[in-house]
Amino acid sequence: MDIFKIIGVGIVGAVCALVLKHSQSQYAVLATLATGVVILIVTLQSLGNVLVSFREIVDRTGVDDGLFATLLKIVGVGYLTEYSASMCADMDCASIGKKIAFGGKIAIFLMALPIVKSLVEIVLVLI
């Protein structure tokens, strides 16, 4: 991941939002959102390599593909929830962001149940 690109886009976006906030405040939110979207795109482009590495680990260890997929979904929901909540905070809607974070926590809890069940089954077999 090219962190310098992310930092550069972030700083340019923050300066644009700050300038627009004083001259045309209705566009400052759009500048903030656009900056966030560009940072997200740059970040997601480098995510492919990480997924390939995780796939290699799963293939070597023999972990069930369903558990691996669930784990990736949980991580994805966590990141997307945090990102969405912070975007809401950037738009002065922190209360909506908190509700998004709460919903994300519930979704993660529900998605983690199959993993917990698998762990309990493994422990019962070992006993």
PDB file of N, CA and C in Angstrom, residues 41-104:
ATOM      1  N   ILE A  41     -10.648   3.960  -2.284  1.00  0.00           N
ATOM      2  CA  ILE A  41     -10.288   3.293  -3.536  1.00  0.00           C
ATOM      3  C   ILE A  41      -8.802   2.932  -3.549  1.00  0.00           C
ATOM      4  N   VAL A  42      -7.949   3.861  -3.132  1.00  0.00           N
ATOM      5  CA  VAL A  42      -6.507   3.591  -3.090  1.00  0.00           C
ATOM      6  C   VAL A  42      -6.217   2.444  -2.132  1.00  0.00           C
ATOM      7  N   THR A  43      -6.902   2.420  -1.015  1.00  0.00           N
ATOM      8  CA  THR A  43      -6.688   1.370  -0.020  1.00  0.00           C
ATOM      9  C   THR A  43      -7.164   0.012  -0.532  1.00  0.00           C
ATOM     10  N   LEU A  44      -8.318  -0.016  -1.162  1.00  0.00           N
ATOM     11  CA  LEU A  44      -8.866  -1.287  -1.642  1.00  0.00           C
ATOM     12  C   LEU A  44      -8.044  -1.889  -2.774  1.00  0.00           C
ATOM     13  N   GLN A  45      -7.334  -1.059  -3.524  1.00  0.00           N
ATOM     14  CA  GLN A  45      -6.505  -1.576  -4.603  1.00  0.00           C
ATOM     15  C   GLN A  45      -5.391  -2.474  -4.079  1.00  0.00           C
ATOM     16  N   SER A  46      -4.894  -2.195  -2.903  1.00  0.00           N
ATOM     17  CA  SER A  46      -3.815  -3.001  -2.347  1.00  0.00           C
ATOM     18  C   SER A  46      -4.327  -4.176  -1.524  1.00  0.00           C
ATOM     19  N   LEU A  47      -5.612  -4.294  -1.383  1.00  0.00           N
ATOM     20  CA  LEU A  47      -6.179  -5.362  -0.560  1.00  0.00           C
ATOM     21  C   LEU A  47      -6.075  -6.734  -1.229  1.00  0.00           C
ATOM     22  N   GLY A  48      -5.987  -6.769  -2.542  1.00  0.00           N
ATOM     23  CA  GLY A  48      -5.914  -8.042  -3.260  1.00  0.00           C
ATOM     24  C   GLY A  48      -4.745  -8.901  -2.825  1.00  0.00           C
ATOM     25  N   ASN A  49      -3.583  -8.286  -2.610  1.00  0.00           N
ATOM     26  CA  ASN A  49      -2.403  -9.043  -2.184  1.00  0.00           C
ATOM     27  C   ASN A  49      -2.607  -9.688  -0.821  1.00  0.00           C
ATOM     28  N   VAL A  50      -3.286  -8.992   0.054  1.00  0.00           N
ATOM     29  CA  VAL A  50      -3.541  -9.529   1.390  1.00  0.00           C
ATOM     30  C   VAL A  50      -4.458 -10.748   1.298  1.00  0.00           C
ATOM     31  N   LEU A  51      -5.472 -10.665   0.456  1.00  0.00           N
ATOM     32  CA  LEU A  51      -6.396 -11.790   0.311  1.00  0.00           C
ATOM     33  C   LEU A  51      -5.698 -13.020  -0.255  1.00  0.00           C
ATOM     34  N   VAL A  52      -4.777 -12.825  -1.177  1.00  0.00           N
ATOM     35  CA  VAL A  52      -4.012 -13.942  -1.726  1.00  0.00           C
ATOM     36  C   VAL A  52      -3.165 -14.587  -0.630  1.00  0.00           C
ATOM     37  N   SER A  53      -2.554 -13.788   0.205  1.00  0.00           N
ATOM     38  CA  SER A  53      -1.742 -14.324   1.299  1.00  0.00           C
ATOM     39  C   SER A  53      -2.595 -15.119   2.280  1.00  0.00           C
ATOM     40  N   PHE A  54      -3.783 -14.586   2.617  1.00  0.00           N
ATOM     41  CA  PHE A  54      -4.674 -15.325   3.511  1.00  0.00           C
ATOM     42  C   PHE A  54      -5.118 -16.635   2.879  1.00  0.00           C
ATOM     43  N   ARG A  55      -5.378 -16.634   1.588  1.00  0.00           N
ATOM     44  CA  ARG A  55      -5.792 -17.856   0.891  1.00  0.00           C
ATOM     45  C   ARG A  55      -4.695 -18.904   0.991  1.00  0.00           C
ATOM     46  N   GLU A  56      -3.435 -18.503   0.851  1.00  0.00           N
ATOM     47  CA  GLU A  56      -2.318 -19.433   0.981  1.00  0.00           C
ATOM     48  C   GLU A  56      -2.251 -20.022   2.385  1.00  0.00           C
ATOM     49  N   ILE A  57      -2.485 -19.187   3.393  1.00  0.00           N
ATOM     50  CA  ILE A  57      -2.469 -19.666   4.775  1.00  0.00           C
ATOM     51  C   ILE A  57      -3.577 -20.689   4.993  1.00  0.00           C
ATOM     52  N   VAL A  58      -4.763 -20.403   4.482  1.00  0.00           N
ATOM     53  CA  VAL A  58      -5.888 -21.321   4.648  1.00  0.00           C
ATOM     54  C   VAL A  58      -5.606 -22.641   3.943  1.00  0.00           C
ATOM     55  N   ASP A  59      -5.034 -22.584   2.758  1.00  0.00           N
ATOM     56  CA  ASP A  59      -4.723 -23.809   2.015  1.00  0.00           C
ATOM     57  C   ASP A  59      -3.681 -24.657   2.740  1.00  0.00           C
ATOM     58  N   ARG A  60      -2.716 -24.028   3.368  1.00  0.00           N
ATOM     59  CA  ARG A  60      -1.672 -24.766   4.084  1.00  0.00           C
ATOM     60  C   ARG A  60      -2.186 -25.383   5.379  1.00  0.00           C
ATOM     61  N   THR A  61      -3.078 -24.675   6.070  1.00  0.00           N
ATOM     62  CA  THR A  61      -3.528 -25.164   7.373  1.00  0.00           C
ATOM     63  C   THR A  61      -4.718 -26.093   7.283  1.00  0.00           C
ATOM     64  N   GLY A  62      -5.439 -26.058   6.195  1.00  0.00           N
ATOM     65  CA  GLY A  62      -6.612 -26.912   6.056  1.00  0.00           C
ATOM     66  C   GLY A  62      -7.837 -26.397   6.793  1.00  0.00           C
ATOM     67  N   VAL A  63      -7.844 -25.136   7.125  1.00  0.00           N
ATOM     68  CA  VAL A  63      -9.000 -24.531   7.776  1.00  0.00           C
ATOM     69  C   VAL A  63     -10.174 -24.536   6.798  1.00  0.00           C
ATOM     70  N   ASP A  64     -11.354 -24.743   7.334  1.00  0.00           N
ATOM     71  CA  ASP A  64     -12.560 -24.768   6.508  1.00  0.00           C
ATOM     72  C   ASP A  64     -12.725 -23.438   5.772  1.00  0.00           C
ATOM     73  N   ASP A  65     -13.035 -23.515   4.474  1.00  0.00           N
ATOM     74  CA  ASP A  65     -13.214 -22.306   3.667  1.00  0.00           C
ATOM     75  C   ASP A  65     -14.356 -21.443   4.178  1.00  0.00           C
ATOM     76  N   GLY A  66     -15.389 -22.074   4.732  1.00  0.00           N
ATOM     77  CA  GLY A  66     -16.518 -21.319   5.267  1.00  0.00           C
ATOM     78  C   GLY A  66     -16.115 -20.447   6.439  1.00  0.00           C
ATOM     79  N   LEU A  67     -15.259 -20.979   7.304  1.00  0.00           N
ATOM     80  CA  LEU A  67     -14.775 -20.198   8.440  1.00  0.00           C
ATOM     81  C   LEU A  67     -13.890 -19.042   7.970  1.00  0.00           C
ATOM     82  N   PHE A  68     -13.073 -19.324   6.961  1.00  0.00           N
ATOM     83  CA  PHE A  68     -12.214 -18.274   6.401  1.00  0.00           C
ATOM     84  C   PHE A  68     -13.057 -17.156   5.799  1.00  0.00           C
ATOM     85  N   ALA A  69     -14.079 -17.533   5.043  1.00  0.00           N
ATOM     86  CA  ALA A  69     -14.960 -16.532   4.429  1.00  0.00           C
ATOM     87  C   ALA A  69     -15.677 -15.715   5.502  1.00  0.00           C
ATOM     88  N   THR A  70     -16.127 -16.393   6.548  1.00  0.00           N
ATOM     89  CA  THR A  70     -16.802 -15.687   7.646  1.00  0.00           C
ATOM     90  C   THR A  70     -15.861 -14.714   8.331  1.00  0.00           C
ATOM     91  N   LEU A  71     -14.634 -15.136   8.536  1.00  0.00           N
ATOM     92  CA  LEU A  71     -13.650 -14.263   9.178  1.00  0.00           C
ATOM     93  C   LEU A  71     -13.392 -13.016   8.322  1.00  0.00           C
ATOM     94  N   LEU A  72     -13.253 -13.200   7.022  1.00  0.00           N
ATOM     95  CA  LEU A  72     -13.048 -12.051   6.138  1.00  0.00           C
ATOM     96  C   LEU A  72     -14.259 -11.123   6.140  1.00  0.00           C
ATOM     97  N   LYS A  73     -15.450 -11.687   6.193  1.00  0.00           N
ATOM     98  CA  LYS A  73     -16.661 -10.865   6.245  1.00  0.00           C
ATOM     99  C   LYS A  73     -16.706 -10.054   7.538  1.00  0.00           C
ATOM    100  N   ILE A  74     -16.321 -10.679   8.640  1.00  0.00           N
ATOM    101  CA  ILE A  74     -16.320  -9.980   9.921  1.00  0.00           C
ATOM    102  C   ILE A  74     -15.340  -8.807   9.891  1.00  0.00           C
ATOM    103  N   VAL A  75     -14.151  -9.046   9.370  1.00  0.00           N
ATOM    104  CA  VAL A  75     -13.162  -7.968   9.271  1.00  0.00           C
ATOM    105  C   VAL A  75     -13.681  -6.862   8.353  1.00  0.00           C
ATOM    106  N   GLY A  76     -14.285  -7.244   7.236  1.00  0.00           N
ATOM    107  CA  GLY A  76     -14.833  -6.265   6.300  1.00  0.00           C
ATOM    108  C   GLY A  76     -15.945  -5.432   6.918  1.00  0.00           C
ATOM    109  N   VAL A  77     -16.840  -6.088   7.639  1.00  0.00           N
ATOM    110  CA  VAL A  77     -17.928  -5.350   8.299  1.00  0.00           C
ATOM    111  C   VAL A  77     -17.356  -4.387   9.336  1.00  0.00           C
ATOM    112  N   GLY A  78     -16.344  -4.820  10.058  1.00  0.00           N
ATOM    113  CA  GLY A  78     -15.721  -3.945  11.054  1.00  0.00           C
ATOM    114  C   GLY A  78     -15.115  -2.704  10.426  1.00  0.00           C
ATOM    115  N   TYR A  79     -14.356  -2.900   9.358  1.00  0.00           N
ATOM    116  CA  TYR A  79     -13.729  -1.757   8.689  1.00  0.00           C
ATOM    117  C   TYR A  79     -14.758  -0.841   8.054  1.00  0.00           C
ATOM    118  N   LEU A  80     -15.734  -1.413   7.364  1.00  0.00           N
ATOM    119  CA  LEU A  80     -16.755  -0.584   6.715  1.00  0.00           C
ATOM    120  C   LEU A  80     -17.602   0.180   7.728  1.00  0.00           C
ATOM    121  N   THR A  81     -17.883  -0.467   8.836  1.00  0.00           N
ATOM    122  CA  THR A  81     -18.653   0.198   9.883  1.00  0.00           C
ATOM    123  C   THR A  81     -17.892   1.379  10.453  1.00  0.00           C
ATOM    124  N   GLU A  82     -16.629   1.161  10.764  1.00  0.00           N
ATOM    125  CA  GLU A  82     -15.807   2.240  11.303  1.00  0.00           C
ATOM    126  C   GLU A  82     -15.672   3.376  10.298  1.00  0.00           C
ATOM    127  N   TYR A  83     -15.461   3.031   9.048  1.00  0.00           N
ATOM    128  CA  TYR A  83     -15.310   4.043   8.001  1.00  0.00           C
ATOM    129  C   TYR A  83     -16.596   4.851   7.845  1.00  0.00           C
ATOM    130  N   SER A  84     -17.719   4.170   7.806  1.00  0.00           N
ATOM    131  CA  SER A  84     -19.005   4.847   7.646  1.00  0.00           C
ATOM    132  C   SER A  84     -19.318   5.738   8.845  1.00  0.00           C
ATOM    133  N   ALA A  85     -19.039   5.244  10.031  1.00  0.00           N
ATOM    134  CA  ALA A  85     -19.295   6.041  11.231  1.00  0.00           C
ATOM    135  C   ALA A  85     -18.423   7.291  11.251  1.00  0.00           C
ATOM    136  N   SER A  86     -17.173   7.164  10.827  1.00  0.00           N
ATOM    137  CA  SER A  86     -16.307   8.347  10.816  1.00  0.00           C
ATOM    138  C   SER A  86     -16.723   9.325   9.728  1.00  0.00           C
ATOM    139  N   MET A  87     -17.247   8.828   8.611  1.00  0.00           N
ATOM    140  CA  MET A  87     -17.759   9.728   7.569  1.00  0.00           C
ATOM    141  C   MET A  87     -18.967  10.509   8.091  1.00  0.00           C
ATOM    142  N   CYS A  88     -19.813   9.840   8.851  1.00  0.00           N
ATOM    143  CA  CYS A  88     -20.955  10.541   9.458  1.00  0.00           C
ATOM    144  C   CYS A  88     -20.477  11.611  10.428  1.00  0.00           C
ATOM    145  N   ALA A  89     -19.446  11.298  11.196  1.00  0.00           N
ATOM    146  CA  ALA A  89     -18.897  12.290  12.123  1.00  0.00           C
ATOM    147  C   ALA A  89     -18.319  13.479  11.358  1.00  0.00           C
ATOM    148  N   ASP A  90     -17.700  13.213  10.204  1.00  0.00           N
ATOM    149  CA  ASP A  90     -17.174  14.303   9.378  1.00  0.00           C
ATOM    150  C   ASP A  90     -18.278  15.221   8.875  1.00  0.00           C
ATOM    151  N   MET A  91     -19.461  14.690   8.723  1.00  0.00           N
ATOM    152  CA  MET A  91     -20.593  15.477   8.222  1.00  0.00           C
ATOM    153  C   MET A  91     -21.450  16.025   9.369  1.00  0.00           C
ATOM    154  N   ASP A  92     -20.873  16.046  10.572  1.00  0.00           N
ATOM    155  CA  ASP A  92     -21.560  16.540  11.770  1.00  0.00           C
ATOM    156  C   ASP A  92     -22.829  15.765  12.089  1.00  0.00           C
ATOM    157  N   CYS A  93     -22.790  14.466  11.851  1.00  0.00           N
ATOM    158  CA  CYS A  93     -23.908  13.573  12.186  1.00  0.00           C
ATOM    159  C   CYS A  93     -23.374  12.434  13.051  1.00  0.00           C
ATOM    160  N   ALA A  94     -22.691  12.785  14.133  1.00  0.00           N
ATOM    161  CA  ALA A  94     -22.056  11.778  14.975  1.00  0.00           C
ATOM    162  C   ALA A  94     -23.063  10.802  15.566  1.00  0.00           C
ATOM    163  N   SER A  95     -24.284  11.259  15.831  1.00  0.00           N
ATOM    164  CA  SER A  95     -25.274  10.356  16.423  1.00  0.00           C
ATOM    165  C   SER A  95     -25.655   9.251  15.438  1.00  0.00           C
ATOM    166  N   ILE A  96     -25.729   9.569  14.170  1.00  0.00           N
ATOM    167  CA  ILE A  96     -26.005   8.540  13.163  1.00  0.00           C
ATOM    168  C   ILE A  96     -24.811   7.599  13.061  1.00  0.00           C
ATOM    169  N   GLY A  97     -23.603   8.146  13.137  1.00  0.00           N
ATOM    170  CA  GLY A  97     -22.405   7.316  13.116  1.00  0.00           C
ATOM    171  C   GLY A  97     -22.367   6.324  14.264  1.00  0.00           C
ATOM    172  N   LYS A  98     -22.815   6.754  15.441  1.00  0.00           N
ATOM    173  CA  LYS A  98     -22.856   5.850  16.592  1.00  0.00           C
ATOM    174  C   LYS A  98     -23.866   4.725  16.370  1.00  0.00           C
ATOM    175  N   LYS A  99     -24.963   5.039  15.729  1.00  0.00           N
ATOM    176  CA  LYS A  99     -25.961   4.008  15.423  1.00  0.00           C
ATOM    177  C   LYS A  99     -25.432   3.019  14.387  1.00  0.00           C
ATOM    178  N   ILE A 100     -24.681   3.517  13.423  1.00  0.00           N
ATOM    179  CA  ILE A 100     -24.046   2.628  12.447  1.00  0.00           C
ATOM    180  C   ILE A 100     -23.053   1.715  13.155  1.00  0.00           C
ATOM    181  N   ALA A 101     -22.263   2.270  14.065  1.00  0.00           N
ATOM    182  CA  ALA A 101     -21.289   1.465  14.807  1.00  0.00           C
ATOM    183  C   ALA A 101     -21.990   0.391  15.631  1.00  0.00           C
ATOM    184  N   PHE A 102     -23.101   0.744  16.253  1.00  0.00           N
ATOM    185  CA  PHE A 102     -23.856  -0.241  17.035  1.00  0.00           C
ATOM    186  C   PHE A 102     -24.384  -1.359  16.127  1.00  0.00           C
ATOM    187  N   GLY A 103     -24.935  -0.974  14.996  1.00  0.00           N
ATOM    188  CA  GLY A 103     -25.428  -1.985  14.048  1.00  0.00           C
ATOM    189  C   GLY A 103     -24.314  -2.889  13.558  1.00  0.00           C
ATOM    190  N   GLY A 104     -23.139  -2.316  13.319  1.00  0.00           N
ATOM    191  CA  GLY A 104     -21.996  -3.117  12.890  1.00  0.00           C
ATOM    192  C   GLY A 104     -21.551  -4.103  13.955  1.00  0.00           C
TER     193      GLY A 104
END
